[in-house]
XYZ file of C-alpha atoms in Angstrom:
673
model
C 92.634 280.663 -56.552
C 91.539 280.045 -52.519
C 91.477 283.799 -52.340
C 91.745 287.782 -53.640
C 93.373 289.954 -52.013
C 91.224 292.244 -49.562
C 88.574 289.128 -49.380
C 89.749 285.552 -48.951
C 92.746 284.667 -47.356
C 95.047 283.194 -50.187
C 95.542 279.317 -49.670
C 99.204 278.083 -49.259
C 98.611 275.317 -51.604
C 95.944 276.209 -53.969
C 95.297 276.222 -57.701
C 94.263 279.212 -59.289
C 93.170 281.523 -62.557
C 94.882 284.930 -61.464
C 91.268 286.379 -61.587
C 88.621 284.764 -62.481
C 86.778 284.302 -59.549
C 85.935 288.354 -59.464
C 85.460 288.252 -63.070
C 83.044 285.389 -62.658
C 81.081 287.056 -59.429
C 81.020 290.245 -60.841
C 78.452 288.622 -63.376
C 75.981 287.339 -61.188
C 74.058 285.658 -64.130
C 76.639 282.598 -64.573
C 75.385 281.515 -61.069
C 71.733 279.481 -60.639
C 70.634 278.822 -56.821
C 70.649 276.080 -55.582
C 69.277 274.031 -52.116
C 71.965 271.513 -50.830
C 70.338 269.499 -49.282
C 69.691 265.280 -48.832
C 72.777 264.901 -51.100
C 76.834 264.151 -50.608
C 79.236 266.966 -51.097
C 82.411 266.543 -51.977
C 84.820 269.603 -50.204
C 87.828 270.458 -51.275
C 89.380 270.975 -47.655
C 92.250 273.410 -47.805
C 89.821 276.012 -48.944
C 87.277 275.436 -46.028
C 89.790 274.999 -43.113
C 91.030 278.716 -44.403
C 87.503 279.876 -44.865
C 85.766 278.927 -41.472
C 88.840 280.500 -39.402
C 88.773 283.939 -41.246
C 84.748 283.807 -41.292
C 84.796 282.835 -37.204
C 86.891 286.513 -36.504
C 89.222 284.300 -34.467
C 92.473 286.622 -33.628
C 95.413 285.804 -35.610
C 97.804 288.550 -34.020
C 98.025 286.420 -30.943
C 99.048 282.979 -32.093
C 94.809 282.177 -33.154
C 92.026 281.107 -31.152
C 91.976 277.692 -32.088
C 88.819 276.890 -30.004
C 86.920 279.736 -31.837
C 87.414 278.611 -34.686
C 87.265 274.754 -34.292
C 83.390 275.664 -32.808
C 82.734 277.388 -36.899
C 84.030 274.220 -37.728
C 82.256 272.108 -35.705
C 78.884 273.435 -36.682
C 79.390 274.309 -40.383
C 79.129 270.249 -39.987
C 76.640 269.958 -37.681
C 74.851 272.376 -39.895
C 75.044 269.773 -42.921
C 73.820 266.607 -40.809
C 71.025 269.109 -40.055
C 70.460 269.156 -44.014
C 71.120 265.786 -45.219
C 73.806 266.406 -46.823
C 76.839 263.792 -46.314
C 79.781 265.884 -46.256
C 83.428 264.390 -47.371
C 86.696 266.543 -47.101
C 89.404 266.209 -49.049
C 92.551 267.796 -48.217
C 95.968 268.909 -50.428
C 99.099 266.370 -49.461
C 102.757 267.575 -50.081
C 104.214 268.829 -52.956
C 104.414 266.816 -56.151
C 107.208 264.570 -57.080
C 108.358 267.350 -59.936
C 107.468 270.147 -57.736
C 106.360 272.745 -60.443
C 104.961 274.787 -57.836
C 107.963 275.499 -56.396
C 108.062 279.028 -58.001
C 104.454 279.843 -56.980
C 104.950 278.339 -53.014
C 108.031 280.870 -52.821
C 105.837 283.904 -54.532
C 102.646 282.660 -51.931
C 105.849 282.699 -48.215
C 106.480 286.203 -49.678
C 103.675 287.228 -49.573
C 101.950 285.430 -46.266
C 105.248 286.926 -44.513
C 104.354 290.658 -45.783
C 101.032 290.621 -44.061
C 102.595 289.199 -41.286
C 105.075 292.293 -41.329
C 101.810 294.389 -41.387
C 100.275 292.409 -38.402
C 104.179 292.465 -35.924
C 103.474 296.838 -36.961
C 99.920 296.860 -35.898
C 98.836 297.238 -39.736
C 95.821 295.126 -39.760
C 96.093 292.235 -42.654
C 95.568 288.577 -41.791
C 97.532 285.111 -41.599
C 96.938 281.660 -40.960
C 98.270 280.500 -37.311
C 100.544 277.873 -37.421
C 98.273 274.979 -35.744
C 95.010 275.564 -37.794
C 95.471 272.965 -40.043
C 96.117 270.574 -37.413
C 93.149 272.114 -35.084
C 90.588 271.188 -38.202
C 91.759 267.467 -38.991
C 91.195 267.353 -34.772
C 87.737 269.245 -35.599
C 87.000 266.415 -38.712
C 87.763 263.334 -36.473
C 85.836 264.770 -33.539
C 83.225 265.672 -35.563
C 83.427 262.180 -37.799
C 83.321 263.530 -41.004
C 84.935 261.379 -43.434
C 88.557 262.648 -44.657
C 91.373 261.646 -47.272
C 94.707 263.983 -47.517
C 95.845 263.895 -50.485
C 99.451 262.653 -51.545
C 99.770 265.569 -53.346
C 96.984 268.651 -54.419
C 94.157 267.388 -54.185
C 91.878 269.399 -57.355
C 92.013 266.855 -59.517
C 90.861 263.752 -57.022
C 87.868 266.426 -55.907
C 86.867 266.346 -59.078
C 87.277 262.515 -60.430
C 85.347 262.067 -56.779
C 82.693 264.120 -57.518
C 82.175 263.418 -61.186
C 81.402 259.378 -59.942
C 79.115 260.535 -57.105
C 77.685 263.494 -59.951
C 76.902 265.341 -56.649
C 78.845 269.484 -55.564
C 82.087 270.254 -54.965
C 82.603 273.101 -52.815
C 84.993 275.531 -52.825
C 86.915 278.920 -53.062
C 89.458 277.466 -56.204
C 89.071 279.004 -59.274
C 90.303 276.296 -61.027
C 86.784 274.401 -60.315
C 85.269 277.130 -62.757
C 87.262 275.394 -65.262
C 86.951 271.583 -64.228
C 84.172 269.898 -66.152
C 81.524 268.868 -63.317
C 79.015 267.117 -63.409
C 76.831 267.970 -60.147
C 78.646 271.289 -60.923
C 80.706 274.078 -58.223
C 79.786 275.929 -55.441
C 81.460 278.478 -54.443
C 82.267 278.731 -51.013
C 81.457 282.309 -50.896
C 78.278 281.822 -51.548
C 77.301 278.961 -49.655
C 75.040 280.603 -46.860
C 75.471 278.240 -44.273
C 74.970 280.131 -41.552
C 71.081 281.236 -43.212
C 69.489 277.511 -43.069
C 65.686 277.677 -44.867
C 63.214 275.419 -43.762
C 60.033 273.927 -45.477
C 58.076 271.063 -45.538
C 60.264 268.614 -47.077
C 63.272 269.730 -44.969
C 66.134 271.980 -44.148
C 68.512 273.493 -47.193
C 71.496 275.224 -47.322
C 71.377 278.580 -49.286
C 73.611 277.884 -52.037
C 74.880 279.439 -55.542
C 76.076 276.992 -58.341
C 78.288 277.933 -61.015
C 76.425 277.758 -64.675
C 79.578 276.368 -67.297
C 77.510 276.711 -70.281
C 75.772 280.184 -69.114
C 79.576 281.143 -68.867
C 80.507 280.089 -72.284
C 77.377 281.767 -74.173
C 78.258 285.114 -73.059
C 81.478 285.062 -75.019
C 79.062 283.233 -78.402
C 80.522 279.974 -79.559
C 83.197 279.448 -76.591
C 83.657 275.449 -75.709
C 83.575 273.986 -72.510
C 86.411 272.333 -73.302
C 88.715 275.140 -74.641
C 88.148 276.406 -70.469
C 91.972 274.094 -69.460
C 93.566 275.801 -72.384
C 92.630 279.354 -70.881
C 93.908 278.789 -67.469
C 96.486 277.862 -68.645
C 97.409 280.889 -71.129
C 96.488 282.837 -68.121
C 98.586 281.533 -65.504
C 98.265 279.093 -62.595
C 99.652 277.913 -59.867
C 102.261 275.624 -62.435
C 102.356 278.004 -65.713
C 103.929 281.740 -65.344
C 101.356 284.154 -67.524
C 104.618 285.958 -68.572
C 105.586 282.968 -71.126
C 102.460 284.130 -73.106
C 103.265 287.768 -72.667
C 103.853 288.123 -76.340
C 100.655 286.457 -77.491
C 98.433 288.753 -74.574
C 99.732 291.668 -76.295
C 97.140 290.911 -79.292
C 94.061 289.658 -77.879
C 93.992 292.050 -74.321
C 91.120 294.087 -74.400
C 90.380 298.166 -72.542
C 88.980 298.028 -69.147
C 88.737 295.717 -65.782
C 89.428 292.796 -66.377
C 90.569 293.257 -70.020
C 92.997 290.156 -70.756
C 90.399 288.191 -69.461
C 87.732 288.983 -71.573
C 89.557 289.376 -74.640
C 90.952 286.131 -74.178
C 87.786 284.510 -73.718
C 86.139 286.163 -77.034
C 89.294 284.978 -79.291
C 88.675 281.008 -77.631
C 85.469 281.139 -78.719
C 86.350 281.533 -82.556
C 87.708 277.912 -82.215
C 86.407 274.841 -83.111
C 88.191 272.499 -79.630
C 91.593 273.144 -77.560
C 93.621 271.079 -80.111
C 93.202 274.029 -82.660
C 93.214 277.254 -80.265
C 97.060 275.326 -78.962
C 98.359 275.840 -82.361
C 96.997 278.910 -82.890
C 98.670 280.632 -79.745
C 101.699 278.524 -79.926
C 102.477 280.342 -83.706
C 101.808 283.818 -82.382
C 104.625 283.052 -80.348
C 108.711 283.775 -81.252
C 110.419 280.371 -82.974
C 112.527 280.070 -80.349
C 109.628 280.275 -77.090
C 107.513 277.836 -79.572
C 108.835 274.154 -78.556
C 109.080 275.060 -74.996
C 105.735 276.421 -74.404
C 104.524 273.478 -76.376
C 106.125 270.980 -73.858
C 104.522 273.313 -71.101
C 100.816 273.145 -72.786
C 101.158 269.726 -72.741
C 101.904 269.185 -69.055
C 99.633 272.245 -67.824
C 96.680 270.823 -69.884
C 96.618 266.982 -68.045
C 96.161 269.120 -64.712
C 92.699 270.008 -65.397
C 92.026 265.969 -66.169
C 90.150 264.166 -63.690
C 92.291 261.827 -61.186
C 92.976 258.392 -61.636
C 92.766 257.613 -58.464
C 89.341 256.501 -56.920
C 88.989 257.655 -53.154
C 85.718 255.858 -53.440
C 87.555 253.315 -52.387
C 89.236 255.090 -49.809
C 85.929 256.092 -48.385
C 84.582 253.137 -48.734
C 87.535 250.102 -47.716
C 89.789 252.516 -46.168
C 92.636 251.834 -49.232
C 94.629 254.629 -50.811
C 96.380 253.706 -54.571
C 98.250 256.580 -56.173
C 101.334 255.169 -58.427
C 103.007 258.296 -57.406
C 102.789 257.562 -53.795
C 103.757 253.987 -54.276
C 106.715 255.353 -56.430
C 107.614 257.278 -53.466
C 109.464 254.011 -51.693
C 108.127 255.059 -47.997
C 106.893 251.200 -46.224
C 102.955 250.893 -46.961
C 102.233 251.909 -43.081
C 103.626 255.959 -43.977
C 101.402 255.811 -47.069
C 98.457 254.219 -45.306
C 99.113 257.130 -42.083
C 99.569 259.528 -44.819
C 96.349 258.954 -46.393
C 94.066 259.292 -43.056
C 96.612 262.432 -41.855
C 98.477 261.145 -39.418
C 101.192 262.168 -40.577
C 101.801 266.240 -41.890
C 102.536 266.855 -45.625
C 106.065 268.070 -44.473
C 107.162 264.033 -43.775
C 106.272 263.568 -47.322
C 107.790 266.440 -49.085
C 111.267 265.771 -46.935
C 111.388 262.233 -47.996
C 110.339 263.006 -51.312
C 112.035 266.218 -52.225
C 114.625 266.959 -49.171
C 113.161 270.137 -48.827
C 109.223 271.995 -47.106
C 108.629 275.383 -45.872
C 108.582 277.134 -42.650
C 105.600 278.880 -42.507
C 106.181 282.709 -40.907
C 103.920 283.707 -37.934
C 102.906 286.829 -36.585
C 106.328 287.470 -34.940
C 109.111 289.889 -33.641
C 110.708 290.244 -37.491
C 114.016 291.557 -35.981
C 114.894 288.501 -34.099
C 115.785 285.358 -36.045
C 112.548 283.292 -37.124
C 110.509 281.594 -34.514
C 111.618 278.630 -36.308
C 114.673 278.383 -34.982
C 113.907 277.131 -31.409
C 112.220 274.661 -32.884
C 115.952 272.824 -35.281
C 116.714 270.081 -33.010
C 113.491 268.491 -32.866
C 113.512 269.059 -37.035
C 116.660 267.923 -37.241
C 115.845 264.504 -35.322
C 112.567 263.537 -37.229
C 114.960 264.635 -40.687
C 117.275 261.679 -38.739
C 114.937 258.924 -38.695
C 112.442 260.329 -42.163
C 116.636 260.510 -43.858
C 118.524 258.078 -42.720
C 116.115 255.301 -44.947
C 114.955 257.241 -47.501
C 114.904 256.412 -51.001
C 117.484 258.553 -52.761
C 118.714 260.309 -49.197
C 122.395 260.421 -50.321
C 121.704 261.386 -54.093
C 119.856 264.811 -53.350
C 120.087 267.716 -51.259
C 123.112 267.602 -49.598
C 124.964 269.519 -46.853
C 128.169 271.190 -48.229
C 130.509 269.121 -46.218
C 128.555 265.932 -47.286
C 128.467 264.329 -44.386
C 125.097 264.301 -43.852
C 121.818 264.136 -45.570
C 120.099 268.001 -45.363
C 116.888 269.307 -46.028
C 116.757 272.068 -48.275
C 114.444 274.396 -45.541
C 112.659 277.448 -46.632
C 112.226 279.832 -43.888
C 112.492 283.705 -43.070
C 115.702 285.093 -42.760
C 115.180 288.695 -41.343
C 112.704 290.998 -43.908
C 112.728 287.538 -46.715
C 112.576 284.110 -47.242
C 115.317 281.844 -47.950
C 116.409 278.277 -47.979
C 118.801 276.844 -45.346
C 120.588 273.475 -45.354
C 119.703 272.238 -42.277
C 122.148 268.324 -41.257
C 120.194 265.681 -40.371
C 120.644 264.680 -36.863
C 122.574 261.644 -36.615
C 120.593 259.376 -33.625
C 123.175 258.018 -31.280
C 122.391 254.412 -29.522
C 120.408 252.903 -28.866
C 118.057 254.406 -31.703
C 120.375 254.310 -34.658
C 119.386 250.630 -35.155
C 117.935 248.873 -38.214
C 114.553 249.010 -35.711
C 114.156 252.227 -36.664
C 114.301 252.472 -40.056
C 111.408 253.404 -41.162
C 110.200 250.254 -42.699
C 110.063 248.606 -39.285
C 109.294 252.161 -36.588
C 105.680 250.404 -36.355
C 106.712 247.683 -34.936
C 109.311 249.223 -32.136
C 107.832 248.619 -28.937
C 105.961 252.291 -27.571
C 108.214 252.752 -24.449
C 111.263 252.998 -26.552
C 109.718 255.003 -29.101
C 108.280 257.498 -26.337
C 112.549 257.563 -25.225
C 113.010 258.970 -28.008
C 110.687 260.681 -28.478
C 110.933 262.560 -24.521
C 114.728 262.275 -25.439
C 114.746 264.980 -28.279
C 112.787 267.370 -25.529
C 115.021 266.973 -22.827
C 112.654 265.476 -20.279
C 112.344 262.024 -18.232
C 109.129 260.071 -18.567
C 109.185 259.986 -14.216
C 108.892 263.750 -14.486
C 105.901 263.422 -16.542
C 104.255 260.912 -14.133
C 101.932 263.641 -12.396
C 100.909 265.389 -15.605
C 97.141 264.042 -17.266
C 98.264 261.566 -20.060
C 96.764 263.609 -22.503
C 98.617 266.733 -21.502
C 102.034 265.403 -21.414
C 103.382 266.129 -24.509
C 102.413 269.838 -24.455
C 103.781 270.013 -21.173
C 107.428 268.160 -22.003
C 107.037 271.058 -25.491
C 106.903 273.304 -22.844
C 110.002 272.332 -20.987
C 111.772 272.177 -24.487
C 110.589 275.366 -25.358
C 111.541 277.528 -21.423
C 115.073 276.022 -21.846
C 115.113 276.822 -26.055
C 114.022 279.792 -26.307
C 115.596 282.693 -28.000
C 115.597 285.258 -26.591
C 115.119 283.573 -23.569
C 111.151 283.810 -21.978
C 110.314 285.234 -18.262
C 108.751 283.612 -15.561
C 105.400 285.806 -16.591
C 105.118 283.445 -20.104
C 105.101 279.943 -18.425
C 102.965 281.000 -16.044
C 100.707 282.320 -18.592
C 101.018 279.800 -21.307
C 99.834 277.347 -17.948
C 97.013 278.756 -17.104
C 96.143 278.847 -20.477
C 96.649 275.336 -20.772
C 94.480 274.773 -17.200
C 91.313 277.185 -18.661
C 91.157 274.590 -21.419
C 90.801 272.193 -18.914
C 88.724 274.000 -16.723
C 86.401 273.942 -20.027
C 86.737 270.993 -20.955
C 85.650 269.345 -17.551
C 81.983 271.464 -17.341
C 81.223 271.218 -20.782
C 81.901 267.360 -20.990
C 78.290 265.627 -19.568
C 80.494 262.967 -19.992
C 82.998 263.098 -17.862
C 83.233 262.350 -14.088
C 84.987 264.471 -12.039
C 85.812 265.237 -7.987
C 83.879 268.549 -6.678
C 81.967 269.348 -9.759
C 80.435 272.437 -8.267
C 83.681 274.789 -7.505
C 84.952 273.474 -10.943
C 81.459 274.950 -12.765
C 81.648 277.673 -9.868
C 85.457 278.139 -10.793
C 84.663 278.120 -14.683
C 81.506 280.776 -14.047
C 84.324 283.169 -12.251
C 87.022 282.648 -14.508
C 84.608 283.835 -18.077
C 83.589 286.386 -15.826
C 87.426 287.599 -15.551
C 87.848 286.226 -19.266
C 85.212 289.372 -20.021
C 86.624 292.860 -17.880
C 89.780 291.508 -18.460
C 90.486 290.565 -22.186
C 88.963 293.730 -23.495
C 92.814 295.552 -22.729
C 94.494 295.530 -26.010
C 97.870 296.253 -25.161
C 99.738 294.220 -27.797
C 104.015 292.664 -26.095
C 105.365 291.236 -29.214
C 108.149 290.502 -27.533
C 105.419 288.036 -25.659
C 104.361 287.161 -29.129
C 107.449 285.855 -30.452
C 107.783 283.731 -27.111
C 104.869 282.101 -27.163
C 105.125 281.773 -31.367
C 108.657 280.183 -30.717
C 106.510 277.747 -28.145
C 103.839 276.791 -31.528
C 106.778 275.936 -33.475
C 107.943 273.604 -30.955
C 104.523 272.209 -30.340
C 104.351 271.619 -34.165
C 107.216 269.839 -34.610
C 106.739 267.643 -31.275
C 103.514 266.778 -32.480
C 104.782 266.028 -35.698
C 107.828 263.940 -34.465
C 105.336 262.472 -32.296
C 102.917 261.173 -34.949
C 105.826 259.743 -37.204
C 106.620 257.148 -34.111
C 103.342 256.228 -33.842
C 101.889 258.748 -31.237
C 104.124 256.971 -27.866
C 101.804 259.569 -26.725
C 98.553 261.196 -26.834
C 97.859 264.325 -29.031
C 96.299 267.033 -27.506
C 93.292 268.766 -28.195
C 94.759 271.763 -29.460
C 91.215 274.201 -29.644
C 91.462 273.935 -25.776
C 95.267 273.963 -26.088
C 96.169 277.243 -27.225
C 94.040 280.363 -27.245
C 96.418 283.865 -28.001
C 94.147 286.301 -26.898
C 93.738 284.581 -23.035
C 97.953 284.090 -22.907
C 98.301 287.686 -23.975
C 96.394 288.706 -21.519
C 96.999 286.653 -18.898
C 100.938 287.822 -19.430
C 99.668 291.281 -19.382
C 97.730 290.989 -16.044
C 100.489 289.362 -14.718
C 102.305 291.513 -15.092
C 100.826 294.005 -12.942
C 99.031 292.262 -10.740
C 100.605 288.845 -9.529
C 97.503 287.068 -7.992
C 95.878 286.526 -11.058
C 98.397 283.343 -10.653
C 95.407 282.254 -8.383
C 92.077 282.753 -10.743
C 91.206 278.968 -10.280
C 91.277 279.247 -6.364
C 87.465 278.422 -5.874
C 88.577 274.455 -7.888
C 91.301 272.881 -5.790
C 91.327 270.191 -8.577
C 92.395 273.549 -11.457
C 94.269 274.356 -8.572
C 96.136 271.363 -8.086
C 96.658 270.592 -11.686
C 97.805 274.577 -11.942
C 100.158 274.189 -9.535
C 101.334 270.171 -10.843
C 102.098 271.690 -14.188
C 104.567 274.465 -12.846
C 106.552 272.462 -11.096
C 106.509 269.764 -13.577
C 108.064 272.185 -15.682
C 110.492 273.915 -13.319
C 111.648 270.761 -12.129
C 113.145 270.372 -15.684
C 114.992 273.825 -15.434
C 118.376 274.657 -13.476
C 117.329 275.711 -9.712
C 118.176 279.412 -10.512
C 116.986 279.252 -13.884
C 115.144 282.634 -14.030
C 117.428 284.438 -11.337
C 120.187 284.061 -13.439
C 118.072 285.505 -16.527
C 116.710 288.623 -14.636
C 120.441 289.412 -13.605
C 121.480 288.811 -16.847
C 119.273 291.343 -18.619
C 119.861 293.632 -15.637
C 123.871 293.565 -16.545
C 123.158 293.672 -19.891
C 120.844 296.372 -19.432
C 123.745 298.508 -17.301
C 126.301 297.878 -20.032
C 124.551 299.640 -22.845
C 123.206 302.887 -20.862
C 127.288 303.479 -20.054
C 128.027 303.709 -23.478
C 125.808 306.601 -24.289
C 124.691 304.855 -26.909
C 122.126 307.822 -28.593
C 118.998 305.336 -30.208
C 116.849 303.306 -27.842
C 117.234 299.440 -27.882
C 115.904 296.832 -26.463
C 117.633 294.926 -22.686
C 118.422 291.774 -24.318
C 120.765 288.720 -22.592
C 124.590 289.286 -23.530
C 126.052 285.972 -23.374
C 126.625 283.911 -25.623
C 123.762 281.685 -27.723
C 124.058 278.119 -26.068
C 123.059 275.081 -27.742
C 119.704 273.886 -25.908
C 121.747 271.392 -23.163
C 118.254 268.877 -24.275
C 119.588 268.001 -27.372
C 122.069 265.046 -26.950
C 122.006 264.076 -30.175
C 125.706 264.722 -31.833
C 127.259 268.150 -33.189
C 124.766 269.415 -35.673
C 125.244 272.492 -37.730
C 123.443 274.450 -40.050
C 124.916 275.361 -43.552
C 123.946 278.602 -44.041
């Protein structure tokens, strides 16, 4: 388990044994002090980015302060290097072919929604912002940290690599208490990387390593080989503990962690896992026995090290996995996936026709913020499913006309599944050249054209925009036009000012950049820092604005995924400098009361010109009276609502019928709710 309620945020993809972390950590005798230095260290990447984000105290409610998070990641890996530690990060991939964790993922999605609802009400809580994983991957590349994205869940491959090298595993996943690890398991909660010590022999990170022999000895003759059976019977991400309810009635002990203590003490009476498993099955009813035997057999394999040789990937760049090779995906996609150049969503859509859309801190009274990015996802699905293996056999929409993807997303205040038809790509994109196996060979201009057509922007419109900002600006054009309810001019200006602030930070903090008038930029940057210190103390929160900026992140996420699938016809932006939730909300509030904040970068002619170029680009993609018509429609709607003499206060909303985004040129696309 990556986390426990009230202590650390739960990961969306982690394995774990309920209650085991708390049980072990309450008894510090099961740990030995460890000085981590001059060693390889295999790191569970999913655990690490959750841990670093929340340890950095970065904002959750306003969509994430990714710069603060990225800085924490940079500092973490710099500390490891200073201690002679060679870090190797292993990330979870998509869901397994059998989709055995579907129930657990649905439960975690529902729990994430509950936390997001609490945040929206101001009740506190934490939700990992939407782009945090992408920011972490960019941080790994920037720090030149070797990493791999596994085909499915990473735990078994982490264990196999650590055992091959005889080095520790760093994670917050309680399953690593169960794996047999020659180099031991170090929980992130006890890895004091901010408290580096120095002695004559060098620097080291104080940590604690779990001592499995000490743990087993606490229960008499408990054998390590029986721990996987304990984990399975207790219930993990693959097994519902309710399957063994009748058995637990016989071994439960009173008090805190009574079931855990009772089960471990009972298992200590057996010579090995086979004898213990037979004893468990005998205590179940005959009707349940056969099903439970099959369940145990499959689940126990989850604690055996994987056959995938990650050392081969880190030395030679080859990731060989039987399940991946059986998927039918072309070799270039398998390689890109292992290098983290394609999101797990891509694999899930191709192999399972299913994906989870993560809930953010948004306005729960409105449709999901992901609705704004629906046309982008449909094009993405169209590319993935038009020639994907088994595309015609699974997950059809009710009409049966086009392949469909089952999306798990928020519908009002619950998680529900919706079948979304893939887009049927028109000429010139519907030919065999855009088949997955040939996509990498398509000329860059054609791939770029498909990306920009999806976003409703022409390349000529982006010519005045720096190359590394062209994708987020194109997404901003799309978002401005397709968000619902429509964003206003303050939303747009706040977003663009935030983007410019990231550019100013990049220029003034990178000694390798040569720019015109650096003194002007330095003055503007210092003045901006003073403005932030003074103005961002305002804690006012606007839920409407938050929902609009959530939609922008949803659109950017899918724009990034489509760009990746098309082999990056546009450069990928630095997300850590691109978005700061605290800043964009602060700018929005200031623009409403003090329009002159638009001139915050006036000491720098370069930054002023950049802001104006970005604003002109977006405005050029909109009808001339776009924001004026929006304001008039809202005003008229308010008048009508006042005239109706409703006793309940309601929000003013645009009364016109919701239109399909005019940028979606891809046939008639429907959603089966």
